[in-house]
């Protein structure tokens, strides 16, 4: 792999010849303009032009996936060809800068009228990026150490209701969850610093309960406090969590943006739990936006330690195939040790472990269940236990129904959640 | 308008009854979860639930706009109904926080499987947002004052080639452009701090030429330096531009994100020129993402002084109707004086003024032309003059061909650019 270029792979759809379309992309995002200007010398083009490395033609269609494509004269019966196009961008055009990389590989080109579809599907970044950006500070190993959980997934839940829980009810709820043996709790992404539960009071109340349970049981739960906000506010919130003995902070990545998150990474003493809300808008149109493969590389470089991926059979639109691919993406090595822990959530229960482990063959995940733990008929502790057992069955390759015969927490879970 | 709620309008498409679908959106983004949990009391719901204000049914379709929609049992021949849905979110759920507002109105709901299309089309923000965020520091009036241009558009161009111009060539180019009478130049969004033209050297070279021309002519050109980068880097770059006598900084908004831009707004002494590259990915699928109407309100609140809108008949996919609507959005009052100057660009020339002014009836724009000025057969000064004349013709309601008879800069412009 070149250390002097970024390789970006796109899925495109165009009524123009593929070679021409690929050259338009390369030109727009490097040396091109609509009328040639005097300074565009051959030397300059040689040094700075993006180059088309490969074009792999895929299927074609008689209809355009997206509106706005411009048909040239004579294109009366256009065929919209799809292809994977690899472009090579000279690193010295932008340097190892995530923000300026983004303007180059995912900027104006989405608006080019030669395309009825354009999606960034992968990125290969040279090591100059890892020299500038130190990546996840804690990653999988650091998170396990802080949570004191090894050889199995970190089992967690989300504070519900999503928003509006009065501060007085946080204490009893967190105590109950911690006593039930949960490893991890996260704030909902809707709840950062609302009047009903101001951030400062929430941290004080929650950490007090977590420490009290830890004093009794020796197990200190990891709580991801939602510090999403302005630059100075995130710093204050981070410092408060750290000072209060907390072990994780959560950020809504797309709301804050790259500059905000890399700034947090510079000073953080805690793992960054990356929530990807708004991700659907970037990926749900199959020929637009960005794939998760590219997305997670950008955020790992920015220094995120945990990253949401959805879970199998969730309440969202994402297919199980896509969820599994996302988890695998997170677990694929990058820059040696830029390890991010995938966070599985949405309609998860004990049984979700089976197809997940079968596909990923790893236990390096944070597995969040809301109802699947809290609404377990045996109570919350039984719900937590059912999650552990689900993973045990998965790892041992024992069918869940068989495991249920000797484990009531599983048979109960199947009865309540098994039809979902 | 309520001062205690944010009103968000969505364009949706769903095979479910519209009332049900709207309730799912409201629930997901406020008090909902997939299994009811103990804390969800009626009082809590009353205080924190988002409410459906109105549903306006539109056309329907037999095919789904986006994949991933979940069909319930019995939906063998689904009809996908479209509608405009207005939701009201209690402000106290998130407070006047742009980042947390975003997680609420444009977060996980894009992934809800009840929808085959979901797009945020408008937002009404209570004044609490203007109390926390001071908005554009310069806006239209401040920009005009700094550029010393009144009663007509600010005419500008973009440094081309987009990337790779050696630092030694910046001086002569900027001198030539400044001497030709341009009001404004911007860096390309691809060019922030590349080795061929490092930021510090570029500022020194460019400002030296601008000041020298100003000394001779009394006219000081406004140059938008691309400071896109990390939090500390943007601060350093801003300070350098200010110290060097520069009058504008440019940021790739989507690359940096909201937290980064509001941070810049806190200390800026210069207008913020907001480039929207990557915008296409957020808007090009008609039933996904966000409309420009909502987008520009968010960025105006964040404090952006100039915002790109494309120009009519551009090289991009956007229709003229959409471009005009975007310019009008920018010129629509918000929070009293949150005025942002729309920036028109892409394949612009003198003739672009006619349809633009006809539609917007305003000269409060920054009008950028690349080839339309630089490739004018009479030279750059004639290119600049042709832009002024185009706007004069537009404002006076004189057909361009008639104006051309007495103005050779226009007739030449028509000859070269008129067929595009």
JSON list of N, CA, C and O in Angstrom, two decimals, chain B residues 296-330:
[
{"chain": "B", "resi": 296, "resn": "UNK", "atom": "N", "xyz": [-29.84, 25.30, 6.66]},
{"chain": "B", "resi": 296, "resn": "UNK", "atom": "CA", "xyz": [-29.32, 26.66, 6.79]},
{"chain": "B", "resi": 296, "resn": "UNK", "atom": "C", "xyz": [-29.74, 27.30, 8.12]},
{"chain": "B", "resi": 296, "resn": "UNK", "atom": "O", "xyz": [-29.01, 28.13, 8.66]},
{"chain": "B", "resi": 297, "resn": "UNK", "atom": "N", "xyz": [-30.87, 26.88, 8.67]},
{"chain": "B", "resi": 297, "resn": "UNK", "atom": "CA", "xyz": [-31.26, 27.41, 9.98]},
{"chain": "B", "resi": 297, "resn": "UNK", "atom": "C", "xyz": [-30.28, 26.94, 11.06]},
{"chain": "B", "resi": 297, "resn": "UNK", "atom": "O", "xyz": [-29.91, 27.70, 11.95]},
{"chain": "B", "resi": 298, "resn": "UNK", "atom": "N", "xyz": [-29.89, 25.67, 10.96]},
{"chain": "B", "resi": 298, "resn": "UNK", "atom": "CA", "xyz": [-28.94, 25.13, 11.93]},
{"chain": "B", "resi": 298, "resn": "UNK", "atom": "C", "xyz": [-27.60, 25.88, 11.86]},
{"chain": "B", "resi": 298, "resn": "UNK", "atom": "O", "xyz": [-27.03, 26.28, 12.87]},
{"chain": "B", "resi": 299, "resn": "UNK", "atom": "N", "xyz": [-27.12, 26.11, 10.63]},
{"chain": "B", "resi": 299, "resn": "UNK", "atom": "CA", "xyz": [-25.81, 26.76, 10.49]},
{"chain": "B", "resi": 299, "resn": "UNK", "atom": "C", "xyz": [-25.86, 28.25, 10.78]},
{"chain": "B", "resi": 299, "resn": "UNK", "atom": "O", "xyz": [-24.88, 28.84, 11.24]},
{"chain": "B", "resi": 300, "resn": "UNK", "atom": "N", "xyz": [-26.98, 28.88, 10.51]},
{"chain": "B", "resi": 300, "resn": "UNK", "atom": "CA", "xyz": [-27.11, 30.29, 10.90]},
{"chain": "B", "resi": 300, "resn": "UNK", "atom": "C", "xyz": [-27.08, 30.41, 12.41]},
{"chain": "B", "resi": 300, "resn": "UNK", "atom": "O", "xyz": [-26.45, 31.31, 12.98]},
{"chain": "B", "resi": 301, "resn": "UNK", "atom": "N", "xyz": [-27.76, 29.48, 13.07]},
{"chain": "B", "resi": 301, "resn": "UNK", "atom": "CA", "xyz": [-27.73, 29.49, 14.54]},
{"chain": "B", "resi": 301, "resn": "UNK", "atom": "C", "xyz": [-26.30, 29.26, 15.04]},
{"chain": "B", "resi": 301, "resn": "UNK", "atom": "O", "xyz": [-25.86, 29.90, 16.00]},
{"chain": "B", "resi": 302, "resn": "UNK", "atom": "N", "xyz": [-25.59, 28.39, 14.36]},
{"chain": "B", "resi": 302, "resn": "UNK", "atom": "CA", "xyz": [-24.20, 28.11, 14.76]},
{"chain": "B", "resi": 302, "resn": "UNK", "atom": "C", "xyz": [-23.28, 29.32, 14.52]},
{"chain": "B", "resi": 302, "resn": "UNK", "atom": "O", "xyz": [-22.19, 29.36, 15.08]},
{"chain": "B", "resi": 303, "resn": "UNK", "atom": "N", "xyz": [-23.72, 30.27, 13.70]},
{"chain": "B", "resi": 303, "resn": "UNK", "atom": "CA", "xyz": [-22.95, 31.50, 13.55]},
{"chain": "B", "resi": 303, "resn": "UNK", "atom": "C", "xyz": [-22.23, 31.70, 12.23]},
{"chain": "B", "resi": 303, "resn": "UNK", "atom": "O", "xyz": [-21.31, 32.51, 12.13]},
{"chain": "B", "resi": 304, "resn": "UNK", "atom": "N", "xyz": [-22.67, 30.98, 11.20]},
{"chain": "B", "resi": 304, "resn": "UNK", "atom": "CA", "xyz": [-22.03, 31.12, 9.89]},
{"chain": "B", "resi": 304, "resn": "UNK", "atom": "C", "xyz": [-22.53, 32.40, 9.20]},
{"chain": "B", "resi": 304, "resn": "UNK", "atom": "O", "xyz": [-23.72, 32.70, 9.22]},
{"chain": "B", "resi": 305, "resn": "UNK", "atom": "N", "xyz": [-21.60, 33.18, 8.62]},
{"chain": "B", "resi": 305, "resn": "UNK", "atom": "CA", "xyz": [-21.94, 34.46, 7.98]},
{"chain": "B", "resi": 305, "resn": "UNK", "atom": "C", "xyz": [-22.25, 34.33, 6.49]},
{"chain": "B", "resi": 305, "resn": "UNK", "atom": "O", "xyz": [-22.99, 35.14, 5.95]},
{"chain": "B", "resi": 306, "resn": "UNK", "atom": "N", "xyz": [-21.59, 33.39, 5.83]},
{"chain": "B", "resi": 306, "resn": "UNK", "atom": "CA", "xyz": [-21.81, 33.16, 4.40]},
{"chain": "B", "resi": 306, "resn": "UNK", "atom": "C", "xyz": [-22.11, 31.67, 4.24]},
{"chain": "B", "resi": 306, "resn": "UNK", "atom": "O", "xyz": [-21.50, 30.85, 4.91]},
{"chain": "B", "resi": 307, "resn": "UNK", "atom": "N", "xyz": [-23.02, 31.35, 3.34]},
{"chain": "B", "resi": 307, "resn": "UNK", "atom": "CA", "xyz": [-23.33, 29.93, 3.16]},
{"chain": "B", "resi": 307, "resn": "UNK", "atom": "C", "xyz": [-23.55, 29.62, 1.67]},
{"chain": "B", "resi": 307, "resn": "UNK", "atom": "O", "xyz": [-24.31, 30.31, 0.99]},
{"chain": "B", "resi": 308, "resn": "UNK", "atom": "N", "xyz": [-22.86, 28.58, 1.20]},
{"chain": "B", "resi": 308, "resn": "UNK", "atom": "CA", "xyz": [-22.96, 28.20, -0.21]},
{"chain": "B", "resi": 308, "resn": "UNK", "atom": "C", "xyz": [-24.34, 27.64, -0.55]},
{"chain": "B", "resi": 308, "resn": "UNK", "atom": "O", "xyz": [-24.93, 26.91, 0.24]},
{"chain": "B", "resi": 309, "resn": "UNK", "atom": "N", "xyz": [-24.81, 27.99, -1.74]},
{"chain": "B", "resi": 309, "resn": "UNK", "atom": "CA", "xyz": [-26.14, 27.56, -2.19]},
{"chain": "B", "resi": 309, "resn": "UNK", "atom": "C", "xyz": [-26.14, 26.99, -3.60]},
{"chain": "B", "resi": 309, "resn": "UNK", "atom": "O", "xyz": [-27.19, 26.64, -4.12]},
{"chain": "B", "resi": 310, "resn": "UNK", "atom": "N", "xyz": [-24.98, 26.92, -4.24]},
{"chain": "B", "resi": 310, "resn": "UNK", "atom": "CA", "xyz": [-24.90, 26.70, -5.70]},
{"chain": "B", "resi": 310, "resn": "UNK", "atom": "C", "xyz": [-25.47, 27.93, -6.42]},
{"chain": "B", "resi": 310, "resn": "UNK", "atom": "O", "xyz": [-26.09, 28.78, -5.78]},
{"chain": "B", "resi": 311, "resn": "UNK", "atom": "N", "xyz": [-25.27, 27.98, -7.74]},
{"chain": "B", "resi": 311, "resn": "UNK", "atom": "CA", "xyz": [-25.88, 29.03, -8.55]},
{"chain": "B", "resi": 311, "resn": "UNK", "atom": "C", "xyz": [-26.78, 28.40, -9.60]},
{"chain": "B", "resi": 311, "resn": "UNK", "atom": "O", "xyz": [-26.80, 27.17, -9.74]},
{"chain": "B", "resi": 312, "resn": "UNK", "atom": "N", "xyz": [-27.53, 29.21, -10.31]},
{"chain": "B", "resi": 312, "resn": "UNK", "atom": "CA", "xyz": [-28.41, 28.65, -11.36]},
{"chain": "B", "resi": 312, "resn": "UNK", "atom": "C", "xyz": [-27.57, 28.06, -12.50]},
{"chain": "B", "resi": 312, "resn": "UNK", "atom": "O", "xyz": [-26.46, 28.51, -12.76]},
{"chain": "B", "resi": 313, "resn": "UNK", "atom": "N", "xyz": [-28.11, 27.07, -13.17]},
{"chain": "B", "resi": 313, "resn": "UNK", "atom": "CA", "xyz": [-27.46, 26.40, -14.31]},
{"chain": "B", "resi": 313, "resn": "UNK", "atom": "C", "xyz": [-26.03, 25.96, -13.99]},
{"chain": "B", "resi": 313, "resn": "UNK", "atom": "O", "xyz": [-25.12, 26.14, -14.78]},
{"chain": "B", "resi": 314, "resn": "UNK", "atom": "N", "xyz": [-25.87, 25.37, -12.82]},
{"chain": "B", "resi": 314, "resn": "UNK", "atom": "CA", "xyz": [-24.53, 24.97, -12.38]},
{"chain": "B", "resi": 314, "resn": "UNK", "atom": "C", "xyz": [-24.14, 23.64, -12.99]},
{"chain": "B", "resi": 314, "resn": "UNK", "atom": "O", "xyz": [-24.91, 23.03, -13.72]},
{"chain": "B", "resi": 315, "resn": "UNK", "atom": "N", "xyz": [-22.94, 23.19, -12.69]},
{"chain": "B", "resi": 315, "resn": "UNK", "atom": "CA", "xyz": [-22.50, 21.88, -13.19]},
{"chain": "B", "resi": 315, "resn": "UNK", "atom": "C", "xyz": [-22.95, 20.76, -12.27]},
{"chain": "B", "resi": 315, "resn": "UNK", "atom": "O", "xyz": [-22.60, 19.61, -12.48]},
{"chain": "B", "resi": 316, "resn": "UNK", "atom": "N", "xyz": [-23.72, 21.10, -11.24]},
{"chain": "B", "resi": 316, "resn": "UNK", "atom": "CA", "xyz": [-24.15, 20.09, -10.28]},
{"chain": "B", "resi": 316, "resn": "UNK", "atom": "C", "xyz": [-25.58, 19.63, -10.54]},
{"chain": "B", "resi": 316, "resn": "UNK", "atom": "O", "xyz": [-26.26, 20.15, -11.42]},
{"chain": "B", "resi": 317, "resn": "UNK", "atom": "N", "xyz": [-26.01, 18.66, -9.74]},
{"chain": "B", "resi": 317, "resn": "UNK", "atom": "CA", "xyz": [-27.32, 18.04, -9.98]},
{"chain": "B", "resi": 317, "resn": "UNK", "atom": "C", "xyz": [-28.48, 18.92, -9.57]},
{"chain": "B", "resi": 317, "resn": "UNK", "atom": "O", "xyz": [-29.61, 18.67, -9.98]},
{"chain": "B", "resi": 318, "resn": "UNK", "atom": "N", "xyz": [-28.22, 19.91, -8.74]},
{"chain": "B", "resi": 318, "resn": "UNK", "atom": "CA", "xyz": [-29.34, 20.65, -8.14]},
{"chain": "B", "resi": 318, "resn": "UNK", "atom": "C", "xyz": [-30.12, 21.44, -9.20]},
{"chain": "B", "resi": 318, "resn": "UNK", "atom": "O", "xyz": [-29.54, 22.10, -10.06]},
{"chain": "B", "resi": 319, "resn": "UNK", "atom": "N", "xyz": [-31.45, 21.40, -9.11]},
{"chain": "B", "resi": 319, "resn": "UNK", "atom": "CA", "xyz": [-32.29, 22.13, -10.06]},
{"chain": "B", "resi": 319, "resn": "UNK", "atom": "C", "xyz": [-32.24, 23.62, -9.74]},
{"chain": "B", "resi": 319, "resn": "UNK", "atom": "O", "xyz": [-31.95, 24.02, -8.61]},
{"chain": "B", "resi": 320, "resn": "UNK", "atom": "N", "xyz": [-32.53, 24.44, -10.74]},
{"chain": "B", "resi": 320, "resn": "UNK", "atom": "CA", "xyz": [-32.58, 25.89, -10.51]},
{"chain": "B", "resi": 320, "resn": "UNK", "atom": "C", "xyz": [-33.63, 26.24, -9.46]},
{"chain": "B", "resi": 320, "resn": "UNK", "atom": "O", "xyz": [-33.42, 27.13, -8.64]},
{"chain": "B", "resi": 321, "resn": "UNK", "atom": "N", "xyz": [-34.72, 25.53, -9.49]},
{"chain": "B", "resi": 321, "resn": "UNK", "atom": "CA", "xyz": [-35.79, 25.78, -8.51]},
{"chain": "B", "resi": 321, "resn": "UNK", "atom": "C", "xyz": [-35.26, 25.60, -7.08]},
{"chain": "B", "resi": 321, "resn": "UNK", "atom": "O", "xyz": [-35.53, 26.42, -6.19]},
{"chain": "B", "resi": 322, "resn": "UNK", "atom": "N", "xyz": [-34.49, 24.54, -6.90]},
{"chain": "B", "resi": 322, "resn": "UNK", "atom": "CA", "xyz": [-33.92, 24.26, -5.58]},
{"chain": "B", "resi": 322, "resn": "UNK", "atom": "C", "xyz": [-32.88, 25.31, -5.20]},
{"chain": "B", "resi": 322, "resn": "UNK", "atom": "O", "xyz": [-32.82, 25.77, -4.05]},
{"chain": "B", "resi": 323, "resn": "UNK", "atom": "N", "xyz": [-32.06, 25.71, -6.17]},
{"chain": "B", "resi": 323, "resn": "UNK", "atom": "CA", "xyz": [-31.04, 26.74, -5.90]},
{"chain": "B", "resi": 323, "resn": "UNK", "atom": "C", "xyz": [-31.72, 28.03, -5.46]},
{"chain": "B", "resi": 323, "resn": "UNK", "atom": "O", "xyz": [-31.32, 28.66, -4.46]},
{"chain": "B", "resi": 324, "resn": "UNK", "atom": "N", "xyz": [-32.73, 28.43, -6.20]},
{"chain": "B", "resi": 324, "resn": "UNK", "atom": "CA", "xyz": [-33.43, 29.69, -5.88]},
{"chain": "B", "resi": 324, "resn": "UNK", "atom": "C", "xyz": [-34.07, 29.61, -4.49]},
{"chain": "B", "resi": 324, "resn": "UNK", "atom": "O", "xyz": [-33.97, 30.53, -3.68]},
{"chain": "B", "resi": 325, "resn": "UNK", "atom": "N", "xyz": [-34.68, 28.47, -4.21]},
{"chain": "B", "resi": 325, "resn": "UNK", "atom": "CA", "xyz": [-35.30, 28.28, -2.88]},
{"chain": "B", "resi": 325, "resn": "UNK", "atom": "C", "xyz": [-34.23, 28.39, -1.79]},
{"chain": "B", "resi": 325, "resn": "UNK", "atom": "O", "xyz": [-34.47, 29.00, -0.72]},
{"chain": "B", "resi": 326, "resn": "UNK", "atom": "N", "xyz": [-33.06, 27.85, -2.04]},
{"chain": "B", "resi": 326, "resn": "UNK", "atom": "CA", "xyz": [-31.98, 27.90, -1.04]},
{"chain": "B", "resi": 326, "resn": "UNK", "atom": "C", "xyz": [-31.54, 29.34, -0.79]},
{"chain": "B", "resi": 326, "resn": "UNK", "atom": "O", "xyz": [-31.29, 29.74, 0.35]},
{"chain": "B", "resi": 327, "resn": "UNK", "atom": "N", "xyz": [-31.41, 30.11, -1.88]},
{"chain": "B", "resi": 327, "resn": "UNK", "atom": "CA", "xyz": [-31.01, 31.52, -1.72]},
{"chain": "B", "resi": 327, "resn": "UNK", "atom": "C", "xyz": [-32.08, 32.26, -0.93]},
{"chain": "B", "resi": 327, "resn": "UNK", "atom": "O", "xyz": [-31.79, 33.03, 0.00]},
{"chain": "B", "resi": 328, "resn": "UNK", "atom": "N", "xyz": [-33.34, 32.01, -1.28]},
{"chain": "B", "resi": 328, "resn": "UNK", "atom": "CA", "xyz": [-34.44, 32.66, -0.57]},
{"chain": "B", "resi": 328, "resn": "UNK", "atom": "C", "xyz": [-34.46, 32.26, 0.91]},
{"chain": "B", "resi": 328, "resn": "UNK", "atom": "O", "xyz": [-34.72, 33.09, 1.78]},
{"chain": "B", "resi": 329, "resn": "UNK", "atom": "N", "xyz": [-34.18, 30.98, 1.18]},
{"chain": "B", "resi": 329, "resn": "UNK", "atom": "CA", "xyz": [-34.11, 30.52, 2.57]},
{"chain": "B", "resi": 329, "resn": "UNK", "atom": "C", "xyz": [-33.09, 31.35, 3.35]},
{"chain": "B", "resi": 329, "resn": "UNK", "atom": "O", "xyz": [-33.35, 31.79, 4.48]},
{"chain": "B", "resi": 330, "resn": "UNK", "atom": "N", "xyz": [-31.92, 31.54, 2.74]},
{"chain": "B", "resi": 330, "resn": "UNK", "atom": "CA", "xyz": [-30.86, 32.31, 3.42]},
{"chain": "B", "resi": 330, "resn": "UNK", "atom": "C", "xyz": [-31.29, 33.74, 3.67]},
{"chain": "B", "resi": 330, "resn": "UNK", "atom": "O", "xyz": [-30.89, 34.35, 4.67]}
]
